[in-house]
mmCIF file with all atom_site columns, C-alpha atoms in Angstrom:
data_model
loop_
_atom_site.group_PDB
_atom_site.id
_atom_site.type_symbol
_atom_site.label_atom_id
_atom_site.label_alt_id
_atom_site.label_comp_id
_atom_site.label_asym_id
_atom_site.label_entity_id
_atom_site.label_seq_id
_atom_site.pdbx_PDB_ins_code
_atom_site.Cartn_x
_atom_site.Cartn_y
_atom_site.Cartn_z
_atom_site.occupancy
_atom_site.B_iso_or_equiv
_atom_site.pdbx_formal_charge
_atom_site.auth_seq_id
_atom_site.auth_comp_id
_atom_site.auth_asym_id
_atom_site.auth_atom_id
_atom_site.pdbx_PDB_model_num
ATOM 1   C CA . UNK A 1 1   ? 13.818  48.026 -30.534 1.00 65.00 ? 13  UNK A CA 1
ATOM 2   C CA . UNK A 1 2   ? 9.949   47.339 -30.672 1.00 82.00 ? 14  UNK A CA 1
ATOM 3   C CA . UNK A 1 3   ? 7.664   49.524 -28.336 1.00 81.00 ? 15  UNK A CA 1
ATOM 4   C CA . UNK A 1 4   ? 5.869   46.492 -27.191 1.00 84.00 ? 16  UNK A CA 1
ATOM 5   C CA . UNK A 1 5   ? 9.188   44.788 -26.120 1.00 84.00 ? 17  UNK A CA 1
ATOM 6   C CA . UNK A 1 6   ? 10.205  47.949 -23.994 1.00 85.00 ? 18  UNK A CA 1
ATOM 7   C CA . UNK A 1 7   ? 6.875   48.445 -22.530 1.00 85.00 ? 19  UNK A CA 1
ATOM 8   C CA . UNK A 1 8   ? 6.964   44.212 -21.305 1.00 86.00 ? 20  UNK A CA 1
ATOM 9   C CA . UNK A 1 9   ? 10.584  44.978 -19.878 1.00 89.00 ? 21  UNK A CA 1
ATOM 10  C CA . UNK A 1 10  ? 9.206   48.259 -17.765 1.00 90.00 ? 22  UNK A CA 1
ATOM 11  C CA . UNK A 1 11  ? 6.340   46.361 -16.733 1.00 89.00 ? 23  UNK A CA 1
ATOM 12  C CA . UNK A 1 12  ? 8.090   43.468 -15.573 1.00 91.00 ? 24  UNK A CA 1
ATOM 13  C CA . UNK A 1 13  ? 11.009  45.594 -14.121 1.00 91.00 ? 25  UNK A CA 1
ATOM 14  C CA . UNK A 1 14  ? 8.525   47.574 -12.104 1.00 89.00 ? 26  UNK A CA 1
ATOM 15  C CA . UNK A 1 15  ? 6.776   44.225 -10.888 1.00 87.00 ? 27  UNK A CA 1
ATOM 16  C CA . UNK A 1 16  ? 9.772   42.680 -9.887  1.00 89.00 ? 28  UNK A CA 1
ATOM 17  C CA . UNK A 1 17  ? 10.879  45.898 -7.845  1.00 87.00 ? 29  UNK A CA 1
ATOM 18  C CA . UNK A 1 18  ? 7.285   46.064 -6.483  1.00 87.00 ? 30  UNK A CA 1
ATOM 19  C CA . UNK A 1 19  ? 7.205   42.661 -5.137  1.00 84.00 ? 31  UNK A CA 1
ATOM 20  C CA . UNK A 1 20  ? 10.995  43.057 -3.841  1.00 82.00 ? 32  UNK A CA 1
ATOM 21  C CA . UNK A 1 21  ? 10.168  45.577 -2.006  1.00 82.00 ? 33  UNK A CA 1
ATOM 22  C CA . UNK A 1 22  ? 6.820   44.733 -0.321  1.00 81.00 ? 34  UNK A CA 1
ATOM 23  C CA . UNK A 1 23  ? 8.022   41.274 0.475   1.00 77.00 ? 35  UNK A CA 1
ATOM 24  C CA . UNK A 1 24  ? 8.432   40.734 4.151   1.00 77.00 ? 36  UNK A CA 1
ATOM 25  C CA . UNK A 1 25  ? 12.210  39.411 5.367   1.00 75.00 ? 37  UNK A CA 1
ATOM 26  C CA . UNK A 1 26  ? 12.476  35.799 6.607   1.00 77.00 ? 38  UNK A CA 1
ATOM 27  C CA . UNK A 1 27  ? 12.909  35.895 10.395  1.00 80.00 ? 39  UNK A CA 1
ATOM 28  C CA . UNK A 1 28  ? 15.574  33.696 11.012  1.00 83.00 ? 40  UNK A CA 1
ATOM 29  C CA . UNK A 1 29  ? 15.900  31.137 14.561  1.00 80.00 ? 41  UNK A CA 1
ATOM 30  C CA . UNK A 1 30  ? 18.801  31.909 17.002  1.00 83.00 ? 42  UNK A CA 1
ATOM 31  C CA . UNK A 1 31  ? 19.107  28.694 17.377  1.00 85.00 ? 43  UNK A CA 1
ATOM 32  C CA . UNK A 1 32  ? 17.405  24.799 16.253  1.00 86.00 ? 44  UNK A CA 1
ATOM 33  C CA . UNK A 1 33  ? 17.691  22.001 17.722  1.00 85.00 ? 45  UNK A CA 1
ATOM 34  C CA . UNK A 1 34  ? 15.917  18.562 17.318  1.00 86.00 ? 46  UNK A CA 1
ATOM 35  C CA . UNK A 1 35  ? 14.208  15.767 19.406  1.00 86.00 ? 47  UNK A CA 1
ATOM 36  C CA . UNK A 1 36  ? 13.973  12.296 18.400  1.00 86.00 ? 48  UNK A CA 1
ATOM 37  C CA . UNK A 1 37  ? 10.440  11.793 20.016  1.00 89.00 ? 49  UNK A CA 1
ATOM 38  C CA . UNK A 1 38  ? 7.538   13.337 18.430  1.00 92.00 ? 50  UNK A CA 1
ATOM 39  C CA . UNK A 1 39  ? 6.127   16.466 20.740  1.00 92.00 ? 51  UNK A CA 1
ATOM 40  C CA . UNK A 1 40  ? 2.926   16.447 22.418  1.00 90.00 ? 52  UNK A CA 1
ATOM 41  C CA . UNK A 1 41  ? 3.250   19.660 24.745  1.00 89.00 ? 53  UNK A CA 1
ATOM 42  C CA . UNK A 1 42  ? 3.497   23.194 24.596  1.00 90.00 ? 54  UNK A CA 1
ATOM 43  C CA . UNK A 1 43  ? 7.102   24.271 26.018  1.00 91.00 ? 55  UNK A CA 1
ATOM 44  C CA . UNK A 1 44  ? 7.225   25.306 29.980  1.00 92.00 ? 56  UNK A CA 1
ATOM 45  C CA . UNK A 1 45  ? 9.046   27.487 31.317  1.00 93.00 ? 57  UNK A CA 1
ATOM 46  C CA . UNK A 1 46  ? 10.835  26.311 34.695  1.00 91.00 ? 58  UNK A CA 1
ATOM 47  C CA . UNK A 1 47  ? 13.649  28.049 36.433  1.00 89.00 ? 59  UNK A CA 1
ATOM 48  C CA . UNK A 1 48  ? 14.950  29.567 33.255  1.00 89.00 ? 60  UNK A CA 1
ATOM 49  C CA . UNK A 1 49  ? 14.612  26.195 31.015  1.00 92.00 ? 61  UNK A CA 1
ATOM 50  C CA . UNK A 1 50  ? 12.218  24.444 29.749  1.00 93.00 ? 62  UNK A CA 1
ATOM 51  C CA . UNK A 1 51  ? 10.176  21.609 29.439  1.00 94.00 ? 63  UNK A CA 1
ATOM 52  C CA . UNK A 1 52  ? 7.622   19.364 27.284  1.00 93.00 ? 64  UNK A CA 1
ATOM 53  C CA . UNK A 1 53  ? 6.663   16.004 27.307  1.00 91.00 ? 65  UNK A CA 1
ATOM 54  C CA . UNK A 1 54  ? 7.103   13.959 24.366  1.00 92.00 ? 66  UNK A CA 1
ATOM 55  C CA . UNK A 1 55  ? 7.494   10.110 23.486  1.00 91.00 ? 67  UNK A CA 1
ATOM 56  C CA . UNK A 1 56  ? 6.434   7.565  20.765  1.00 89.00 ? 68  UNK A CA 1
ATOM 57  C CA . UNK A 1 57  ? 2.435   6.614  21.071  1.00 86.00 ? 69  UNK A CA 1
ATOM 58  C CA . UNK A 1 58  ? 3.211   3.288  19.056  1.00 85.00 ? 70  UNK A CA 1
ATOM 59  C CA . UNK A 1 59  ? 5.608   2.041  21.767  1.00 87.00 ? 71  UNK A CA 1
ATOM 60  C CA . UNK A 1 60  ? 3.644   3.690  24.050  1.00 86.00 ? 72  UNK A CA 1
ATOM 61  C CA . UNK A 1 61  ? 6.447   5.214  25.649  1.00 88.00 ? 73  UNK A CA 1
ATOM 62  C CA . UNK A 1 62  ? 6.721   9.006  26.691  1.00 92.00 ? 74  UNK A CA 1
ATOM 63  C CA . UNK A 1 63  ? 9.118   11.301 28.803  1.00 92.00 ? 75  UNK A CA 1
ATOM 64  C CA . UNK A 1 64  ? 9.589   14.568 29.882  1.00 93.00 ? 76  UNK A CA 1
ATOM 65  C CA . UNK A 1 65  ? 12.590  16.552 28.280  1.00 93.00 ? 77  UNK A CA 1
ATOM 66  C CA . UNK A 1 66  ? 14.180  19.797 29.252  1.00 93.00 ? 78  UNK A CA 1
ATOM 67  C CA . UNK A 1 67  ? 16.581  22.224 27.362  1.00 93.00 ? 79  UNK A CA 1
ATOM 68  C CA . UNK A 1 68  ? 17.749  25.494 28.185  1.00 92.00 ? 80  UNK A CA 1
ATOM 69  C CA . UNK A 1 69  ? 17.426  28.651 26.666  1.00 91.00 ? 81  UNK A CA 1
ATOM 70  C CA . UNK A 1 70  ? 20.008  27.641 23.840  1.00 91.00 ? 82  UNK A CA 1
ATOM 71  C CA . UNK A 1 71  ? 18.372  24.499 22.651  1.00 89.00 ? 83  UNK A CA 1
ATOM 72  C CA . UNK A 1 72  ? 20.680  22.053 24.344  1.00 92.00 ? 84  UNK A CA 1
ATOM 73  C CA . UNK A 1 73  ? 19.535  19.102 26.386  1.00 91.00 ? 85  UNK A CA 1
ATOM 74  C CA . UNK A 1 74  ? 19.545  19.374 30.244  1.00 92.00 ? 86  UNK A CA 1
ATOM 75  C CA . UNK A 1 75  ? 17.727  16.067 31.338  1.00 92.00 ? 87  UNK A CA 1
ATOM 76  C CA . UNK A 1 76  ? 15.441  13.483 30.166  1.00 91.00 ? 88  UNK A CA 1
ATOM 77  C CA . UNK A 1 77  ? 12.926  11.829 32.766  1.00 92.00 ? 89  UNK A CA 1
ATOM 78  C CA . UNK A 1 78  ? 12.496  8.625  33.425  1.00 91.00 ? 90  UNK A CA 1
ATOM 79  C CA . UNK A 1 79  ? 10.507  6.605  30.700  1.00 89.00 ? 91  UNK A CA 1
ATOM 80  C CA . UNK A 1 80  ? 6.641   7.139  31.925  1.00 87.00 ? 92  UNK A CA 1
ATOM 81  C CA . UNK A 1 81  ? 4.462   4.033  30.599  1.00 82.00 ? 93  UNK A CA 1
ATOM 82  C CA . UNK A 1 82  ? 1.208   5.457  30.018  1.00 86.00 ? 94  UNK A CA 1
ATOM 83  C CA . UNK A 1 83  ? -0.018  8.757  27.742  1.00 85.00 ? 95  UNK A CA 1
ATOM 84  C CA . UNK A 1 84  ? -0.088  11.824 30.299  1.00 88.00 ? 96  UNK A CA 1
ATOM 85  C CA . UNK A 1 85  ? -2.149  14.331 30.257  1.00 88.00 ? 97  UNK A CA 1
ATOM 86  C CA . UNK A 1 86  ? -0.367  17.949 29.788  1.00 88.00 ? 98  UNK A CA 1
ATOM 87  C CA . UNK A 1 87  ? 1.863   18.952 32.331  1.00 90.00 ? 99  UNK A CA 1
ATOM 88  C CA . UNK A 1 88  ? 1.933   22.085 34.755  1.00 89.00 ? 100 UNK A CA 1
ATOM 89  C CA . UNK A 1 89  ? 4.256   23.604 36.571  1.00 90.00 ? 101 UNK A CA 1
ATOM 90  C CA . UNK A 1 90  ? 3.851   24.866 40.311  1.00 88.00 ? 102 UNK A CA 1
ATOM 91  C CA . UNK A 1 91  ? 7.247   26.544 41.419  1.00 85.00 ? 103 UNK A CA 1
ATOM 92  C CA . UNK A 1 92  ? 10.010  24.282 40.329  1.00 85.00 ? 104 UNK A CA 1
ATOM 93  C CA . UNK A 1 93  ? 8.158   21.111 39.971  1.00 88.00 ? 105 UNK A CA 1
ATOM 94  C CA . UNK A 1 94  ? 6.364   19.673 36.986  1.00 91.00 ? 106 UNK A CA 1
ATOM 95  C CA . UNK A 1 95  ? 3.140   17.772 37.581  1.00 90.00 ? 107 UNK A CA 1
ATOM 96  C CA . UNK A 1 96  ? 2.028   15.219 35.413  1.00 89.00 ? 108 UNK A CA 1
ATOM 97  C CA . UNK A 1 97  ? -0.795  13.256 35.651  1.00 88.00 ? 109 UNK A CA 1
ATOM 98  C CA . UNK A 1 98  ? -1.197  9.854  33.149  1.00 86.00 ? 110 UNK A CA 1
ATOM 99  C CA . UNK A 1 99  ? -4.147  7.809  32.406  1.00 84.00 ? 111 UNK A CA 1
ATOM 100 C CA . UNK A 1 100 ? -2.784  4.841  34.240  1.00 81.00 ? 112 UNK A CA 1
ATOM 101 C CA . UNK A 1 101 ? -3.412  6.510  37.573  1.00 84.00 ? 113 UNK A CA 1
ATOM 102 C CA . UNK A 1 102 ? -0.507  8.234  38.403  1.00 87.00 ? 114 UNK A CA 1
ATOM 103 C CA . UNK A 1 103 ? -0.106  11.549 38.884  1.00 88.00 ? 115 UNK A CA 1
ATOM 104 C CA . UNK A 1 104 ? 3.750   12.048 40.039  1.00 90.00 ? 116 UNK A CA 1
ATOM 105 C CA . UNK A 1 105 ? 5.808   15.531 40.864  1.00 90.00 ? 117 UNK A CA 1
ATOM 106 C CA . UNK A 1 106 ? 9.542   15.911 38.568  1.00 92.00 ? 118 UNK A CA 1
ATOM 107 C CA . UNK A 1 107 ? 12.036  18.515 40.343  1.00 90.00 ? 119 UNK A CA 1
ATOM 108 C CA . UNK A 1 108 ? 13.720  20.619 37.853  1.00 89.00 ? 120 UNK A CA 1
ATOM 109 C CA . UNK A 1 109 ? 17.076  20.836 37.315  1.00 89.00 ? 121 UNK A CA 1
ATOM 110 C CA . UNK A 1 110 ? 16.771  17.410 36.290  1.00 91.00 ? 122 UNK A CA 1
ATOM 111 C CA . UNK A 1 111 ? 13.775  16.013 36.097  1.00 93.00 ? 123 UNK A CA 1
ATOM 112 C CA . UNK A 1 112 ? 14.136  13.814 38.933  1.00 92.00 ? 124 UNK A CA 1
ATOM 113 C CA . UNK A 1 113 ? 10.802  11.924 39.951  1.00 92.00 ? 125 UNK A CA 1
ATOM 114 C CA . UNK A 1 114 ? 10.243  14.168 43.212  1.00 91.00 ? 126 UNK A CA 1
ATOM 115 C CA . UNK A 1 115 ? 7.107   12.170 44.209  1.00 90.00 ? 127 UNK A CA 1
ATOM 116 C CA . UNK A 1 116 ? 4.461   9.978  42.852  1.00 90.00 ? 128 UNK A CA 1
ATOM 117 C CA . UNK A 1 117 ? 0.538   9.271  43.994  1.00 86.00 ? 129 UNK A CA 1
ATOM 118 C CA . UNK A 1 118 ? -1.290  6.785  42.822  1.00 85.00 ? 130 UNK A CA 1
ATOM 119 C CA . UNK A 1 119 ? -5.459  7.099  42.451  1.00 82.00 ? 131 UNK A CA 1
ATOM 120 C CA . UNK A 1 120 ? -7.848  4.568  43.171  1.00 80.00 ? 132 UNK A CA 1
ATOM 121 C CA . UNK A 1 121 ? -9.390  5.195  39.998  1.00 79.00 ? 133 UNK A CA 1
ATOM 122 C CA . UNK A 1 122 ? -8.727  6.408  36.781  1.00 81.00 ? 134 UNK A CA 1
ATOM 123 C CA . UNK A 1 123 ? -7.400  10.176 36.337  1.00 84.00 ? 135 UNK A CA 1
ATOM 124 C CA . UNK A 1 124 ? -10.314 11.682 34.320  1.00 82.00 ? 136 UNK A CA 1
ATOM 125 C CA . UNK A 1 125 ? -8.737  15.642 33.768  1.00 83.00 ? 137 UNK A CA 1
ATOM 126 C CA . UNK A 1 126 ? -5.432  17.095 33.715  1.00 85.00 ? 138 UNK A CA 1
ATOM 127 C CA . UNK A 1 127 ? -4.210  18.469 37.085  1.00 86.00 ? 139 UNK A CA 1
ATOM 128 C CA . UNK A 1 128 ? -5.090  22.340 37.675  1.00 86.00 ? 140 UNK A CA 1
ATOM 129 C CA . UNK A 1 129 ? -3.027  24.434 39.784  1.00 85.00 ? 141 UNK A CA 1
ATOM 130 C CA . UNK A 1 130 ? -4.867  25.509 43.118  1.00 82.00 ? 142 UNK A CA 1
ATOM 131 C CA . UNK A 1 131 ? -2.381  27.948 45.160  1.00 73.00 ? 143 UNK A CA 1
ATOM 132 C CA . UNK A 1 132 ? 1.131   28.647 45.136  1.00 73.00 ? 144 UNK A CA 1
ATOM 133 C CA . UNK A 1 133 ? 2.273   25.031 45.457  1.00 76.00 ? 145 UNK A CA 1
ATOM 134 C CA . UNK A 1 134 ? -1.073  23.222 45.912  1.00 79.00 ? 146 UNK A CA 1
ATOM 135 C CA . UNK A 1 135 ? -2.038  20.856 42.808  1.00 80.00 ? 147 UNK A CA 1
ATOM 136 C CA . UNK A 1 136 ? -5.630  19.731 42.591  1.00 80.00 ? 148 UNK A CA 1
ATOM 137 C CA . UNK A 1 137 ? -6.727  16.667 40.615  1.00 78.00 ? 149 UNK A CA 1
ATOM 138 C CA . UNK A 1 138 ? -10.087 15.219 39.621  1.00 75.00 ? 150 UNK A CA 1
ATOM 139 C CA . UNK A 1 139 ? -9.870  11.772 38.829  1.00 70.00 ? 151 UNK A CA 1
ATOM 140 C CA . UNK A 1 140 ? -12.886 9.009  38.238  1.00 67.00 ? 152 UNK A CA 1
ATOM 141 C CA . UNK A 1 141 ? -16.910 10.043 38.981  1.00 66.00 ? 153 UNK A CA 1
ATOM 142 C CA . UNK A 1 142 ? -16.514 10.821 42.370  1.00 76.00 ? 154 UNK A CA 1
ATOM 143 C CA . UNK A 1 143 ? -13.412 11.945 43.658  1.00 78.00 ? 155 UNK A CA 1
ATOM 144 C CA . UNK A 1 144 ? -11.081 15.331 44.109  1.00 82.00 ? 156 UNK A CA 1
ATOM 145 C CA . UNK A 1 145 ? -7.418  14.953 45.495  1.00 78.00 ? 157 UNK A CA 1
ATOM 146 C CA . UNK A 1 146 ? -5.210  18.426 46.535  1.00 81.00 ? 158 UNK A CA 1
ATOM 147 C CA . UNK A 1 147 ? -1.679  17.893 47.225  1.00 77.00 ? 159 UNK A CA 1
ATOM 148 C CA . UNK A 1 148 ? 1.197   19.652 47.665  1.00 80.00 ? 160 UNK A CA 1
ATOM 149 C CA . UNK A 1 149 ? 3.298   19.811 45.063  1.00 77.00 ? 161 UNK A CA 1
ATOM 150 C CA . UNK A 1 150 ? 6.375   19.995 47.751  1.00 77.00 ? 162 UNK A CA 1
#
């Protein structure tokens, strides 16, 4: 056999074992699961689940979701009509505030529309935690609103 031929084989064998080797592993998911409605939030955690708000921006139609800790579906929320800002989560409520004035409260387990507030003008900021279970909310030029998320 041809020295040049045995020297290509070493020097491949020893690149192949070298990247082998070096390579990290895949990390593979405990579990997957998939939503039908694009998703526009980071996930929350909430009494051991957790929760995001997602929707379809052409149909302008969004919703809160929650799953537990294995992927599966707990609750959707009621359809919400306009885009909402980010959600936050004071004890075991979710606040969301939307851009049609609303700023409303979802109990979890369940997502269940706790409370609602409407502004007299147009939510400007996402609401901010203020407290334990207070919720403070900018909305327009001019005005500050702090509720309890109770």
């Amino acid at each position: 056999m041809n020295k040049f031929l045995v020297g290509l084989i070493i020097v491949a064998a020893c690149f192949l074992a070298y990247n082998i080797w070096s390579s990290e592993q895949e990390t593979y998911a405990v579990w997957r699961t998939s939503i039908s409605n694009k998703i526009y939030s980071e996930l929350l955690p909430v009494n051991g689940d957790f929760v995001f708000w997602n929707g379809n921006k052409g149909k302008n139609l969004y919703k809160l979701t929650e799953i537990n800790k294995y992927g599966q579906l707990v609750a959707d929320s009621v359809e919400l009509p306009n885009l909402p800002f980010a959600p936050i989560v004071v004890g075991d409520t979710v606040v969301m505030a939307d851009y049609g004035r609303m700023l409303r409260g979802f109990s979890v387990p369940g997502l269940d529309v706790a409370w609602e507030a409407a502004s007299p003008s147009p939510i400007s900021f996402a609401p901010l935690k203020c407290g334990d279970s207070k919720v403070i909310q900018a909305s327009g030029k001019n005005s500050i609103f702090c509720f309890d998320a109770k």
